[in-house]
Short mmCIF file of C-alpha atoms in Angstrom, two decimals:
data_model
loop_
_atom_site.label_atom_id
_atom_site.label_comp_id
_atom_site.label_asym_id
_atom_site.label_seq_id
_atom_site.Cartn_x
_atom_site.Cartn_y
_atom_site.Cartn_z
CA MET A 1 8.68 2.08 -12.13
CA ILE A 2 11.56 -0.31 -11.83
CA TRP A 3 12.79 1.05 -8.48
CA ILE A 4 9.41 0.26 -6.89
CA LYS A 5 9.50 -3.32 -8.25
CA ASN A 6 13.04 -3.66 -6.92
CA LYS A 7 11.93 -2.42 -3.48
CA VAL A 8 9.08 -4.97 -3.42
CA GLU A 9 11.46 -7.75 -4.43
CA GLN A 10 13.97 -6.74 -1.77
CA LEU A 11 11.30 -6.74 0.96
CA THR A 12 9.71 -10.03 -0.05
CA LYS A 13 13.09 -11.76 -0.18
CA THR A 14 14.22 -10.29 3.14
CA TYR A 15 11.03 -11.18 5.03
CA LYS A 16 10.02 -14.22 2.93
CA THR A 17 6.44 -13.02 2.47
CA ASN A 18 4.40 -10.64 0.36
CA ASP A 19 1.58 -10.47 2.90
CA PRO A 20 1.29 -6.78 3.85
CA PHE A 21 0.13 -7.54 7.41
CA GLU A 22 3.09 -9.85 8.02
CA LEU A 23 5.49 -7.33 6.48
CA ALA A 24 4.17 -4.49 8.65
CA ALA A 25 4.63 -6.62 11.78
CA ALA A 26 8.13 -7.72 10.74
CA MET A 27 9.10 -4.10 10.05
CA ASN A 28 7.79 -2.95 13.45
CA ILE A 29 5.03 -0.83 11.92
CA GLN A 30 2.10 -0.57 14.30
CA LEU A 31 -1.17 -1.55 12.62
CA TYR A 32 -4.56 -0.42 13.88
CA GLN A 33 -8.04 -1.05 12.58
CA TRP A 34 -10.33 1.84 13.46
CA ASP A 35 -13.89 2.79 12.70
CA LEU A 36 -13.03 5.56 10.22
CA HIS A 37 -15.30 7.67 8.03
CA SER A 38 -16.57 5.70 5.03
CA GLU A 39 -14.52 7.87 2.64
CA ILE A 40 -11.25 6.96 4.39
CA MET A 41 -9.84 3.51 3.64
CA GLY A 42 -6.71 4.08 5.71
CA PHE A 43 -3.68 6.26 6.30
CA TYR A 44 -0.02 6.11 7.26
CA LYS A 45 1.49 8.22 10.03
CA TYR A 46 5.09 8.83 11.10
CA ILE A 47 5.52 10.26 14.62
CA ARG A 48 8.85 10.53 16.44
CA ARG A 49 10.55 7.60 14.70
CA ASN A 50 7.41 5.47 15.06
CA ARG A 51 5.40 4.26 12.09
CA PHE A 52 1.68 3.55 12.13
CA ILE A 53 -0.84 2.24 9.62
CA PHE A 54 -4.52 2.82 10.29
CA ILE A 55 -7.09 0.81 8.33
CA ASN A 56 -10.84 1.37 8.28
CA SER A 57 -12.31 -1.53 10.26
CA ASN A 58 -15.50 -1.35 8.16
CA LEU A 59 -13.79 -2.52 4.97
CA VAL A 60 -14.15 -6.04 3.61
CA ASP A 61 -11.04 -8.21 4.03
CA GLU A 62 -9.74 -7.83 0.46
CA ASP A 63 -10.02 -4.02 0.71
CA LYS A 64 -8.20 -4.13 4.06
CA LYS A 65 -5.39 -6.10 2.42
CA PHE A 66 -5.06 -3.69 -0.49
CA THR A 67 -5.24 -0.70 1.87
CA CYS A 68 -2.54 -2.21 4.09
CA SER A 69 -0.38 -2.78 0.98
CA HIS A 70 -0.91 0.82 -0.15
CA GLU A 71 -0.11 2.27 3.28
CA LEU A 72 2.90 -0.03 3.58
CA GLY A 73 4.02 1.52 0.30
CA HIS A 74 4.00 4.91 2.00
CA ALA A 75 5.98 3.49 4.95
CA VAL A 76 8.61 2.02 2.63
CA LEU A 77 8.79 4.62 -0.14
CA HIS A 78 7.97 7.80 1.82
CA PRO A 79 8.75 6.90 5.44
CA LYS A 80 8.71 10.39 6.94
CA VAL A 81 5.96 11.94 4.81
CA ASN A 82 2.55 12.56 6.34
CA THR A 83 0.26 13.04 3.36
CA THR A 84 -2.62 14.15 5.58
CA PHE A 85 -0.45 17.05 6.80
CA LEU A 86 0.66 17.92 3.26
CA ARG A 87 -2.91 17.88 1.98
CA ALA A 88 -4.20 20.11 4.79
CA ASN A 89 -1.32 22.53 5.26
CA THR A 90 0.56 22.95 1.98
CA PHE A 91 0.04 23.34 -1.74
CA TYR A 92 2.26 20.31 -2.40
CA SER A 93 0.69 17.87 -4.85
CA ILE A 94 0.46 14.43 -3.32
CA ASP A 95 -0.61 12.77 -6.58
CA LYS A 96 2.89 11.37 -7.23
CA ILE A 97 3.15 9.95 -3.71
CA GLU A 98 -0.27 8.28 -3.98
CA ARG A 99 0.52 6.88 -7.43
CA GLU A 100 3.77 5.37 -6.13
CA ALA A 101 1.99 3.80 -3.13
CA ASN A 102 -0.63 2.30 -5.48
CA GLU A 103 2.06 0.88 -7.74
CA PHE A 104 3.85 -0.57 -4.72
CA ALA A 105 0.62 -2.21 -3.52
CA VAL A 106 -0.11 -3.81 -6.89
CA ASN A 107 3.46 -5.09 -7.25
CA LEU A 108 3.43 -6.45 -3.70
CA LEU A 109 0.14 -8.31 -4.06
CA LEU A 110 1.14 -9.73 -7.45
CA TYR A 111 4.69 -10.65 -6.46
CA ASN A 112 5.64 -14.03 -7.98
CA LYS A 113 2.28 -14.40 -9.74
CA ASN A 114 2.36 -15.78 -13.26
CA MET A 115 0.24 -13.45 -15.40
CA GLN A 116 -0.30 -16.22 -17.94
CA ASP A 117 -2.37 -18.08 -15.34
CA TYR A 118 -5.11 -15.49 -15.91
CA GLU A 119 -7.29 -14.89 -18.95
CA THR A 120 -7.61 -11.10 -18.62
CA LYS A 121 -6.13 -8.22 -16.66
CA PHE A 122 -9.41 -7.94 -14.79
CA ASP A 123 -9.13 -11.60 -13.71
CA VAL A 124 -5.70 -10.77 -12.28
CA LEU A 125 -7.13 -7.83 -10.35
CA ARG A 126 -10.31 -9.56 -9.14
CA GLU A 127 -8.58 -12.76 -8.01
CA ASN A 128 -5.94 -10.84 -6.05
CA GLY A 129 -8.22 -8.32 -4.33
CA ILE A 130 -6.93 -5.33 -6.27
CA PRO A 131 -9.36 -2.55 -7.27
CA TYR A 132 -10.02 -2.33 -11.01
CA GLU A 133 -8.78 1.29 -10.97
CA MET A 134 -5.26 -0.10 -10.46
CA GLU A 135 -5.24 -1.76 -13.90
CA ARG A 136 -2.72 0.76 -15.21
CA PHE A 137 -0.05 -0.66 -12.90
CA LEU A 138 -0.13 -4.16 -14.42
#
């Protein structure tokens, strides 16, 4: 979606980086690495005007970076939405929110990359630490 690409461009120009960890720090988003259950890569939380990103400390570095990018997408695109609350307490479908955060993450990690420098889409994904399941966002 063009509005997500525009948001990524705006952020990277404002903060002069596309590194999700640097962006989170610059945006005053508290980042914690915790020993989470193996099925949980991370989550975003908004509490009383404070924003937090939690990342599973057991992940490899490239998965931590993608997870931080995804959770940063929630902080930027859905700043006051707690998807864990929605999932547990409502019938609201969070598929759209998750899809948007994934698209944000892919666009952020690939910002200013020249796609012609890669032979295949999977080379793009592999060399930038993006899960193959995100291929649809290229």
